[in-house]
Short mmCIF file of C-alpha atoms and ligand atoms in Angstrom, two decimals:
data_model
loop_
_atom_site.label_atom_id
_atom_site.label_comp_id
_atom_site.label_asym_id
_atom_site.label_seq_id
_atom_site.Cartn_x
_atom_site.Cartn_y
_atom_site.Cartn_z
CA MET A 1 41.66 -2.68 -20.38
CA ALA A 2 40.85 -5.59 -17.88
CA LYS A 3 38.47 -8.21 -19.10
CA ARG A 4 34.85 -7.52 -19.99
CA LYS A 5 32.27 -10.37 -18.73
CA THR A 6 28.84 -9.52 -19.75
CA LYS A 7 26.09 -11.73 -17.87
CA TYR A 8 21.35 -12.09 -18.55
CA VAL A 9 20.42 -10.89 -16.20
CA CYS A 10 15.96 -11.23 -15.57
CA GLN A 11 14.49 -8.29 -15.62
CA ASP A 12 12.20 -9.30 -13.17
CA CYS A 13 13.16 -10.64 -9.90
CA GLY A 14 17.16 -10.10 -10.96
CA TYR A 15 18.61 -14.02 -12.08
CA GLU A 16 21.88 -14.41 -13.12
CA SER A 17 23.34 -16.32 -15.80
CA ALA A 18 25.96 -17.09 -17.80
CA LYS A 19 24.19 -17.68 -20.77
CA TRP A 20 21.09 -16.08 -22.42
CA MET A 21 17.97 -18.23 -22.06
CA GLY A 22 13.97 -17.47 -23.35
CA LYS A 23 12.15 -18.98 -19.59
CA CYS A 24 14.09 -17.47 -16.34
CA PRO A 25 14.90 -20.41 -14.07
CA GLY A 26 14.07 -17.49 -11.34
CA CYS A 27 10.55 -17.20 -11.39
CA HIS A 28 9.58 -18.79 -14.77
CA ASN A 29 9.26 -15.34 -16.45
CA TRP A 30 9.11 -15.78 -20.46
CA ASN A 31 12.71 -13.10 -22.15
CA THR A 32 13.10 -11.63 -18.65
CA LEU A 33 16.68 -11.98 -19.28
CA VAL A 34 18.62 -9.04 -20.99
CA GLU A 35 22.55 -9.09 -20.88
CA GLU A 36 24.51 -6.66 -19.44
CA MET A 37 28.18 -5.70 -18.22
CA GLU A 38 29.94 -7.38 -15.66
CA ALA A 39 30.72 -4.07 -13.98
CA THR A 40 34.50 -4.33 -12.80
CA GLY A 41 35.27 -1.14 -10.86
CA LEU A 42 32.10 -1.91 -8.30
CA LYS A 43 34.93 -2.06 -5.86
CA SER A 44 35.50 1.96 -6.68
CA ARG A 45 31.60 2.79 -4.77
CA HIS A 46 33.15 3.20 -1.28
CA ASN A 47 35.24 6.02 -2.72
CA LEU A 48 31.45 7.03 -3.84
CA GLY A 49 31.62 10.77 -2.09
CA VAL A 50 30.45 9.12 0.97
CA SER A 51 32.74 9.08 3.82
CA ASN A 52 33.83 5.16 5.01
CA GLN A 53 36.08 6.01 7.51
CA VAL A 54 34.55 4.62 10.25
CA VAL A 55 34.50 1.10 11.65
CA SER A 56 32.52 -0.32 13.40
CA GLN A 57 32.84 -2.59 16.77
CA PRO A 58 30.78 -4.88 18.26
CA GLU A 59 28.68 -3.37 20.95
CA LYS A 60 27.32 -5.37 24.00
CA ILE A 61 23.12 -4.15 23.49
CA THR A 62 22.75 -3.59 27.61
CA GLN A 63 25.21 -0.78 26.94
CA ILE A 64 23.62 0.86 23.52
CA GLU A 65 22.11 3.94 24.32
CA SER A 66 18.01 3.71 23.82
CA GLN A 67 17.67 6.23 22.82
CA LYS A 68 13.32 7.19 21.79
CA GLU A 69 13.27 7.92 17.52
CA PRO A 70 12.51 11.04 17.28
CA ARG A 71 10.31 11.09 13.56
CA ILE A 72 9.61 14.19 11.38
CA THR A 73 6.03 14.98 10.92
CA THR A 74 4.39 16.94 8.10
CA HIS A 75 0.58 18.31 8.44
CA MET A 76 0.07 15.45 6.79
CA LYS A 77 -1.62 13.16 9.20
CA GLU A 78 -2.44 10.61 6.85
CA PHE A 79 0.67 10.33 5.72
CA ASN A 80 2.75 10.96 9.35
CA ARG A 81 0.21 7.78 10.52
CA VAL A 82 0.88 4.95 7.72
CA LEU A 83 4.86 5.75 7.57
CA GLY A 84 4.14 4.48 11.46
CA GLY A 85 4.13 8.40 13.06
CA GLY A 86 5.79 10.36 10.14
CA ILE A 87 9.30 9.82 9.19
CA VAL A 88 12.73 7.95 11.07
CA PRO A 89 15.78 9.40 10.10
CA GLY A 90 17.73 7.67 8.31
CA SER A 91 15.31 5.75 6.92
CA LEU A 92 14.65 4.37 3.41
CA VAL A 93 11.50 4.24 2.28
CA LEU A 94 10.38 2.99 -1.79
CA ILE A 95 7.30 5.31 -3.14
CA GLY A 96 5.59 2.58 -5.35
CA GLY A 97 2.56 3.58 -7.97
CA ASP A 98 1.23 3.72 -11.17
CA PRO A 99 2.29 6.27 -13.51
CA GLY A 100 -0.09 10.14 -13.36
CA ILE A 101 -1.33 8.13 -10.07
CA GLY A 102 0.08 11.44 -8.08
CA LYS A 103 4.08 10.16 -6.51
CA SER A 104 5.60 13.15 -7.13
CA THR A 105 2.64 15.52 -6.34
CA LEU A 106 2.48 13.83 -3.18
CA LEU A 107 5.88 13.60 -2.18
CA LEU A 108 6.74 17.43 -3.20
CA GLN A 109 3.85 18.61 -1.50
CA ILE A 110 5.74 16.61 2.19
CA SER A 111 8.77 18.38 0.77
CA SER A 112 7.51 21.26 0.98
CA GLN A 113 5.40 20.95 4.41
CA LEU A 114 8.21 20.21 5.94
CA ALA A 115 10.85 23.52 4.21
CA ASP A 116 8.25 25.46 5.58
CA LYS A 117 9.19 23.81 8.96
CA GLN A 118 12.73 25.58 8.16
CA LEU A 119 14.45 22.16 7.64
CA SER A 120 15.99 21.71 4.24
CA VAL A 121 14.35 19.07 1.45
CA LEU A 122 16.70 18.17 -1.54
CA TYR A 123 13.84 17.46 -4.12
CA ILE A 124 16.74 15.22 -6.99
CA SER A 125 13.56 15.19 -10.29
CA GLY A 126 15.55 13.09 -12.52
CA GLU A 127 12.67 12.33 -15.22
CA GLU A 128 10.95 16.10 -15.39
CA SER A 129 13.54 19.38 -15.88
CA THR A 130 13.41 21.90 -13.12
CA ARG A 131 11.54 24.05 -14.65
CA GLN A 132 8.60 21.34 -15.06
CA THR A 133 8.66 20.94 -11.35
CA LYS A 134 8.27 24.87 -11.30
CA LEU A 135 5.75 24.83 -13.06
CA ARG A 136 3.51 22.10 -10.21
CA ALA A 137 4.91 24.00 -7.37
CA ASP A 138 3.61 26.62 -8.72
CA ARG A 139 0.03 24.99 -8.73
CA LEU A 140 0.37 23.58 -5.51
CA GLY A 141 1.02 27.09 -4.35
CA ILE A 142 4.66 26.06 -3.46
CA LYS A 143 6.82 28.81 -1.62
CA SER A 144 9.04 27.71 0.60
CA ASP A 145 12.58 28.84 0.25
CA ALA A 146 14.44 25.27 2.33
CA LEU A 147 12.84 23.50 -1.13
CA TYR A 148 15.81 22.40 -2.97
CA VAL A 149 15.57 20.97 -7.19
CA LEU A 150 17.91 19.25 -8.68
CA ALA A 151 17.05 18.27 -12.36
CA GLU A 152 20.18 15.25 -11.96
CA THR A 153 20.91 10.68 -13.05
CA ASN A 154 24.19 10.37 -12.14
CA LEU A 155 24.09 9.05 -8.65
CA PHE A 156 27.66 10.33 -8.31
CA ASN A 157 26.82 13.86 -9.42
CA ILE A 158 23.23 13.22 -6.28
CA ALA A 159 26.14 11.63 -3.90
CA LYS A 160 28.59 15.42 -3.48
CA HIS A 161 25.74 17.73 -3.26
CA ILE A 162 23.77 15.61 -1.25
CA GLU A 163 27.11 16.24 1.23
CA ALA A 164 27.02 19.98 -0.02
CA VAL A 165 23.50 20.39 0.71
CA LYS A 166 22.92 18.44 3.50
CA PRO A 167 19.08 18.20 3.68
CA ALA A 168 16.61 16.84 6.02
CA LEU A 169 15.24 14.94 3.58
CA VAL A 170 15.84 13.69 -0.10
CA VAL A 171 13.86 12.51 -1.71
CA ILE A 172 14.78 10.61 -5.50
CA ASP A 173 11.81 10.51 -8.53
CA SER A 174 12.30 8.07 -9.56
CA ILE A 175 14.71 4.86 -9.56
CA GLN A 176 14.26 3.70 -12.35
CA THR A 177 16.04 7.13 -13.84
CA ILE A 178 19.08 7.24 -11.73
CA TYR A 179 22.30 5.66 -13.21
CA ARG A 180 25.55 4.63 -11.94
CA GLU A 181 27.96 5.24 -14.33
CA GLU A 182 30.20 1.98 -13.87
CA VAL A 183 27.25 0.09 -14.16
CA THR A 184 26.87 -0.90 -17.71
CA SER A 185 23.21 -1.13 -18.43
CA ALA A 186 21.42 1.01 -18.70
CA PRO A 187 19.30 2.94 -16.25
CA GLY A 188 15.88 1.53 -15.29
CA SER A 189 18.36 -2.14 -14.83
CA VAL A 190 18.02 -4.96 -12.32
CA SER A 191 21.76 -3.95 -12.16
CA GLN A 192 21.16 0.03 -12.37
CA VAL A 193 18.24 -0.22 -9.66
CA ARG A 194 19.65 -2.78 -6.91
CA GLU A 195 22.97 -0.64 -7.43
CA SER A 196 22.26 1.95 -6.63
CA THR A 197 19.69 1.81 -4.19
CA GLY A 198 22.40 0.09 -2.15
CA GLU A 199 24.57 3.34 -2.00
CA LEU A 200 21.44 4.92 -1.52
CA MET A 201 20.79 3.20 1.43
CA LYS A 202 24.55 3.70 2.48
CA ILE A 203 24.14 7.50 2.25
CA ALA A 204 20.98 7.35 4.01
CA LYS A 205 22.62 5.46 6.66
CA THR A 206 24.98 7.13 7.05
CA ASN A 207 24.27 10.32 7.26
CA GLY A 208 21.04 9.49 9.85
CA ILE A 209 18.90 11.85 6.29
CA PRO A 210 15.91 9.37 5.39
CA ILE A 211 15.42 9.50 1.80
CA PHE A 212 12.13 8.70 -0.12
CA ILE A 213 12.94 7.55 -4.02
CA VAL A 214 9.74 6.85 -6.23
CA GLY A 215 10.01 3.33 -7.91
CA HIS A 216 8.14 2.77 -11.05
CA VAL A 217 5.31 -0.43 -11.15
CA THR A 218 5.23 -2.97 -14.22
CA LYS A 219 2.31 -3.98 -15.22
CA GLU A 220 1.88 -6.80 -13.32
CA GLY A 221 1.43 -4.48 -9.83
CA ALA A 222 5.03 -4.34 -8.83
CA ILE A 223 8.07 -2.08 -7.97
CA ALA A 224 9.69 -2.23 -11.49
CA GLY A 225 12.74 -3.78 -10.70
CA PRO A 226 14.58 -7.15 -8.60
CA ARG A 227 12.35 -8.45 -5.95
CA MET A 228 14.71 -7.66 -3.88
CA LEU A 229 14.32 -3.91 -3.35
CA GLU A 230 11.83 -3.62 -1.45
CA HIS A 231 13.98 -6.21 1.22
CA MET A 232 17.24 -4.24 1.08
CA VAL A 233 14.41 -0.50 1.36
CA ASP A 234 12.88 -0.05 5.32
CA ALA A 235 9.18 0.85 4.22
CA VAL A 236 7.45 0.88 1.29
CA LEU A 237 4.30 2.52 -0.18
CA TYR A 238 2.25 1.85 -2.80
CA PHE A 239 -0.07 5.09 -3.57
CA GLU A 240 -3.00 3.65 -5.32
CA GLY A 241 -6.62 4.13 -6.49
CA GLU A 242 -8.60 3.92 -9.87
CA ARG A 243 -7.35 7.32 -12.18
CA HIS A 244 -11.54 7.96 -13.09
CA HIS A 245 -11.87 8.62 -8.94
CA THR A 246 -10.35 11.11 -7.17
CA TYR A 247 -9.43 9.40 -4.29
CA ARG A 248 -6.29 7.73 -3.33
CA ILE A 249 -5.06 5.48 -1.19
CA LEU A 250 -1.53 5.19 0.78
CA ARG A 251 -1.00 1.42 1.50
CA SER A 252 2.56 0.50 3.64
CA VAL A 253 2.86 -3.23 2.83
CA LYS A 254 6.53 -3.01 4.68
CA ASN A 255 7.93 -0.77 7.76
CA ARG A 256 10.54 -1.23 9.70
CA PHE A 257 8.98 1.22 11.60
CA GLY A 258 5.80 -0.09 11.88
CA SER A 259 2.88 -1.44 11.38
CA THR A 260 1.70 -2.97 8.03
CA HIS A 261 -1.26 -2.62 6.16
CA GLU A 262 -2.10 1.01 7.53
CA MET A 263 -3.72 2.86 5.02
CA GLY A 264 -4.19 6.65 4.15
CA ILE A 265 -6.63 7.52 1.76
CA PHE A 266 -5.98 11.17 0.10
CA GLU A 267 -8.86 13.35 -2.26
CA MET A 268 -6.50 14.90 -5.21
CA LYS A 269 -8.22 18.57 -6.09
CA GLU A 270 -7.28 21.21 -8.53
CA MET A 271 -4.26 22.55 -5.44
CA GLY A 272 -3.07 19.22 -5.32
CA LEU A 273 -3.78 16.04 -2.78
CA ARG A 274 -5.94 16.54 0.07
CA GLU A 275 -5.75 14.17 3.30
CA VAL A 276 -9.32 12.00 3.96
CA LEU A 277 -10.27 12.19 7.62
CA ASN A 278 -12.85 9.68 7.16
CA PRO A 279 -13.09 7.33 5.51
CA SER A 280 -15.99 5.88 6.34
CA GLU A 281 -18.60 8.47 5.13
CA ILE A 282 -16.34 8.56 2.43
CA PHE A 283 -17.04 4.87 1.27
CA LEU A 284 -20.90 4.48 2.53
CA GLU A 285 -21.18 8.31 0.21
CA GLU A 286 -23.03 5.81 -2.02
CA ARG A 287 -24.68 3.89 -0.94
CA SER A 288 -28.38 2.78 -2.48
CA GLN A 289 -29.71 2.23 0.96
CA GLY A 290 -32.11 -0.99 0.88
CA ALA A 291 -31.15 -1.92 -1.86
CA ALA A 292 -31.19 -6.30 -1.28
CA GLY A 293 -26.83 -7.87 -1.85
CA SER A 294 -25.33 -4.85 0.00
CA THR A 295 -24.20 -5.07 3.84
CA VAL A 296 -21.90 -3.18 5.90
CA VAL A 297 -18.35 -4.12 7.37
CA ALA A 298 -15.85 -2.74 9.63
CA SER A 299 -12.44 -3.97 8.89
CA MET A 300 -9.45 -2.56 9.73
CA GLU A 301 -7.33 -0.78 8.20
CA GLY A 302 -4.15 -1.27 10.07
CA THR A 303 -4.71 0.32 13.66
CA ARG A 304 -7.88 1.93 12.18
CA PRO A 305 -11.03 0.75 11.82
CA VAL A 306 -13.20 1.38 7.96
CA LEU A 307 -17.26 1.09 7.50
CA VAL A 308 -16.66 -0.29 4.09
CA GLU A 309 -19.91 -1.37 1.74
CA ILE A 310 -20.34 -4.82 -0.02
CA GLN A 311 -22.11 -5.23 -2.57
CA ALA A 312 -23.27 -8.83 -3.77
CA LEU A 313 -25.21 -9.54 -7.28
CA VAL A 314 -26.84 -13.14 -7.57
CA SER A 315 -27.65 -14.16 -10.90
CA PRO A 316 -29.35 -18.14 -12.58
CA SER A 317 -26.93 -18.59 -14.75
CA SER A 318 -27.48 -19.56 -18.48
CA PHE A 319 -23.86 -21.30 -18.78
CA GLY A 320 -22.87 -24.52 -17.58
CA ASN A 321 -20.09 -23.19 -15.43
CA PRO A 322 -21.27 -20.41 -12.72
CA ARG A 323 -18.55 -17.23 -13.35
CA ARG A 324 -17.22 -16.06 -9.84
CA MET A 325 -16.25 -13.01 -9.67
CA ALA A 326 -14.71 -10.93 -6.96
CA THR A 327 -13.62 -6.44 -6.63
CA GLY A 328 -11.75 -6.06 -3.59
CA ILE A 329 -11.83 -8.95 -2.07
CA ASP A 330 -9.44 -12.42 -3.03
CA HIS A 331 -11.72 -13.89 -5.16
CA ASN A 332 -11.34 -17.73 -3.57
CA ARG A 333 -13.86 -16.79 -0.91
CA VAL A 334 -16.49 -16.33 -2.55
CA PRO A 335 -16.53 -19.76 -3.89
CA LEU A 336 -16.35 -21.13 -0.48
CA LEU A 337 -18.45 -18.48 1.41
CA MET A 338 -21.10 -19.73 -1.35
CA ALA A 339 -20.86 -23.47 -0.89
CA VAL A 340 -21.16 -23.14 3.01
CA LEU A 341 -24.39 -21.41 2.27
CA GLU A 342 -25.82 -23.79 0.57
CA LYS A 343 -24.46 -26.47 2.63
CA ARG A 344 -25.21 -25.01 5.85
CA VAL A 345 -27.51 -22.75 5.25
CA GLY A 346 -29.37 -24.51 1.87
CA LEU A 347 -29.38 -22.17 -0.48
CA MET A 348 -29.87 -23.53 -3.55
CA LEU A 349 -26.45 -21.62 -5.42
CA GLN A 350 -24.74 -23.85 -7.17
CA ASN A 351 -26.47 -22.41 -10.62
CA GLN A 352 -26.31 -18.92 -9.95
CA ASP A 353 -23.86 -16.53 -10.80
CA ALA A 354 -21.95 -14.14 -8.39
CA TYR A 355 -20.52 -10.75 -8.55
CA ILE A 356 -18.78 -9.43 -5.15
CA LYS A 357 -18.20 -5.29 -5.25
CA VAL A 358 -16.45 -3.86 -1.87
CA ALA A 359 -17.12 -0.15 -2.64
CA GLY A 360 -15.20 2.65 -3.43
CA GLY A 361 -12.17 0.65 -4.86
CA VAL A 362 -10.88 -0.80 -1.37
CA LYS A 363 -9.06 -3.83 -0.51
CA LEU A 364 -10.02 -5.83 2.42
CA ASP A 365 -7.98 -8.51 3.32
CA GLU A 366 -8.98 -9.62 6.40
CA PRO A 367 -10.81 -12.90 7.40
CA ALA A 368 -13.93 -10.47 9.25
CA ILE A 369 -15.68 -9.67 6.07
CA ASP A 370 -16.66 -12.81 5.18
CA LEU A 371 -20.12 -12.75 7.52
CA ALA A 372 -20.80 -9.29 5.71
CA VAL A 373 -19.85 -11.05 2.33
CA ALA A 374 -22.33 -13.87 2.64
CA ILE A 375 -25.14 -11.92 4.09
CA SER A 376 -24.83 -10.03 0.89
CA ILE A 377 -24.42 -13.25 -1.97
CA ALA A 378 -27.91 -14.02 0.65
CA SER A 379 -29.13 -11.26 0.16
CA SER A 380 -29.60 -10.80 -3.44
CA PHE A 381 -30.08 -14.48 -3.49
CA ARG A 382 -33.73 -14.04 -1.85
CA ASP A 383 -34.06 -10.82 -2.78
CA GLN A 384 -34.95 -9.16 0.59
CA PRO A 385 -32.42 -5.40 1.08
CA THR A 386 -30.96 -6.11 4.82
CA ASN A 387 -31.45 -3.10 7.41
CA PRO A 388 -28.90 -0.19 6.38
CA GLU A 389 -28.91 0.02 10.30
CA ASP A 390 -26.87 -3.38 10.82
CA ILE A 391 -23.16 -3.87 10.82
CA PHE A 392 -21.53 -7.58 10.43
CA ILE A 393 -18.91 -8.22 11.96
CA GLY A 394 -17.03 -12.10 11.64
CA GLU A 395 -14.93 -14.95 9.84
CA VAL A 396 -17.45 -18.12 8.73
CA GLY A 397 -15.37 -20.96 8.81
CA LEU A 398 -16.24 -24.15 6.99
CA THR A 399 -18.90 -25.68 9.16
CA GLY A 400 -21.59 -22.88 8.96
CA GLU A 401 -19.59 -20.81 12.31
CA ILE A 402 -18.87 -17.22 12.98
CA ARG A 403 -14.97 -16.80 14.88
CA ARG A 404 -14.39 -13.47 16.30
CA VAL A 405 -12.05 -11.18 15.00
CA SER A 406 -9.73 -8.75 16.95
CA ARG A 407 -10.89 -5.52 18.11
CA ILE A 408 -13.96 -5.67 18.06
CA GLU A 409 -13.98 -2.48 20.78
CA GLN A 410 -12.58 0.19 17.66
CA ARG A 411 -14.70 -1.67 15.38
CA VAL A 412 -18.62 -0.82 17.11
CA GLN A 413 -17.28 2.81 17.13
CA GLU A 414 -16.22 3.77 14.35
CA ALA A 415 -20.01 2.24 13.73
CA THR A 416 -21.73 4.51 16.68
CA LYS A 417 -20.03 6.75 15.29
CA LEU A 418 -21.53 6.83 11.73
CA GLY A 419 -25.03 6.00 13.78
CA PHE A 420 -25.00 2.35 12.61
CA LYS A 421 -28.09 0.74 15.32
CA ARG A 422 -26.86 -2.59 15.51
CA ILE A 423 -23.92 -4.92 15.55
CA ILE A 424 -23.19 -8.89 14.64
CA CYS A 425 -21.07 -10.36 15.58
CA SER A 426 -19.82 -13.56 16.69
CA LYS A 427 -21.21 -14.28 20.32
CA ARG A 428 -17.42 -15.24 21.04
CA ASN A 429 -17.05 -10.90 20.53
CA LEU A 430 -19.67 -10.41 23.65
CA ASP A 431 -16.62 -11.20 26.62
CA GLY A 432 -15.01 -8.96 27.74
CA TRP A 433 -16.00 -5.10 27.10
CA THR A 434 -19.49 -3.42 27.33
CA PRO A 435 -21.02 -1.63 23.77
CA PRO A 436 -21.84 2.06 24.00
CA LYS A 437 -25.92 3.06 24.24
CA ASN A 438 -26.31 3.65 21.48
CA ILE A 439 -26.08 0.64 19.67
CA THR A 440 -27.25 -3.48 20.02
CA VAL A 441 -24.40 -5.87 19.51
CA ILE A 442 -25.64 -9.18 18.73
CA GLY A 443 -23.61 -12.08 19.15
CA VAL A 444 -24.90 -15.46 16.50
CA ASN A 445 -23.09 -17.69 16.07
CA THR A 446 -23.25 -19.21 12.87
CA VAL A 447 -24.45 -17.72 9.83
CA GLN A 448 -27.74 -19.61 9.58
CA GLU A 449 -27.77 -17.26 13.14
CA ALA A 450 -27.28 -14.53 11.11
CA MET A 451 -29.57 -15.10 8.24
CA GLU A 452 -32.52 -15.21 11.08
CA THR A 453 -31.51 -11.76 12.66
CA GLY A 454 -30.34 -10.05 10.13
CA LEU A 455 -32.85 -10.75 6.67
CA ALA A 456 -35.69 -11.02 9.12
CA ARG A 457 -38.61 -10.13 6.84
P1 TYD B 501 1.96 12.98 -10.55
O1 TYD B 501 2.31 13.46 -9.55
O2 TYD B 501 2.85 13.30 -11.63
O3 TYD B 501 1.76 11.94 -10.80
P2 TYD B 501 2.54 10.93 -10.64
O4 TYD B 501 4.68 10.97 -10.05
O5 TYD B 501 2.81 9.01 -9.85
O6 TYD B 501 3.45 9.65 -12.39
O7 TYD B 501 0.40 13.42 -10.40
C1 TYD B 501 0.29 13.49 -12.16
C2 TYD B 501 -1.65 14.31 -12.47
O8 TYD B 501 -2.58 14.48 -11.37
C3 TYD B 501 -1.73 15.15 -13.45
O9 TYD B 501 -2.89 13.37 -13.81
C4 TYD B 501 -2.70 15.96 -12.98
C5 TYD B 501 -2.90 15.77 -11.72
N1 TYD B 501 -2.92 16.80 -10.67
C6 TYD B 501 -4.06 17.45 -10.15
O10 TYD B 501 -4.96 16.85 -10.37
N2 TYD B 501 -3.95 18.26 -9.58
C7 TYD B 501 -2.69 18.55 -9.05
O11 TYD B 501 -3.06 19.64 -8.37
C8 TYD B 501 -1.60 18.72 -9.30
C9 TYD B 501 -0.40 19.14 -9.13
C10 TYD B 501 -1.38 17.23 -10.37
MG1 MG B 502 6.03 11.28 -11.10
#
């Protein structure tokens, strides 16, 4: 028998070393190196039930037939949009999220919707027995004949079943439970996850079958397993939301077939997930009109504008170091915007605590929300409410100038749809388009001007 070598593999980043170390030189985390057997028989992966006869040939790009990828669409418009317009055949999509957030529910619903269209789906669960999956399916009212369920964790068997069923979609729930016999480390370890994903990629590509894999999320919020897992797959979606809220957000962080930053919103009901087609209404539902410190911004989430309330609470600090906290936006923007307000507008904020919150649990990462955040801070500091029918859009520069943002027309349209009356944005955003009749668009050059317009008594 061949001599087996062991190696130490970082469970966070996949760094490999011949000897054990306390701190991983790759990602600088402590105690992440775990001993694993060097896989000896890995060359046999090419015989894993997938025929490997095709010898690839270089082709002239002009001679490759260009065809519009036919996409498989589900009944859930939100889901289709996050994927860039439906499921691409042969794609490998990773869906990550906290335990209990609803990944299995979402994928079972998607599977049944395709099965209802007479497309066969193979749902492979490594976490639940077929009986448990059936219980969930009953709860969701699923009665599709073309939906096959398999409780299996051995990848070799899985590959065999995919060959036999030839489904239009495969779901693997979850990648952390799947193992390959030739890899000796435990399921869920870096080597197992990496090797299994590589094999699934090959199955997807050679057969043109789209495969969804569920991935668990670590305490830090990253998909467990090596970082390179995200590089291997075609698309990475995160399913997130606060456990105490019923809303769930599906967000694409990588997509080879569509735009990233796209987001789909769902609501967890008794009968499973229901898509939410009018997110702005929901985010503004609990808005307290006429309260100081609250503004509304029109932010682009991928290709769709959403209106979100931004709240600020500014109060005198009782300690030497004032606190600055932010949820839903980059916390580094807060001190920066406060410094601009202090220097360019003359608000004395240095001995004030400031708390910023994006209502509804959304995360915004666009600079276009700067102005709304700044106005919220100023409004709370002065204890003076803004007009509830105003929307603030614009990036704030260090000299206090308001910079133009992209897609102003779409943002204004969404605001008009929800009955807002005034938009305050950069003057440079006024050129080249005509705003709708029932809304006033006011262009400003500086934060000072925006405050004079938005916080006038
Ligand atoms: P699940 O899909 O099992 O989460 P994950 O696969 O991400 O771990 O979701 C389980 C949660 O969803 C659980 O708390 C119960 C809730 N749920 C509903 O509220 N309604 C339903 O119809 C179903 C199936 C689950
Ligand atoms: Mg699950």
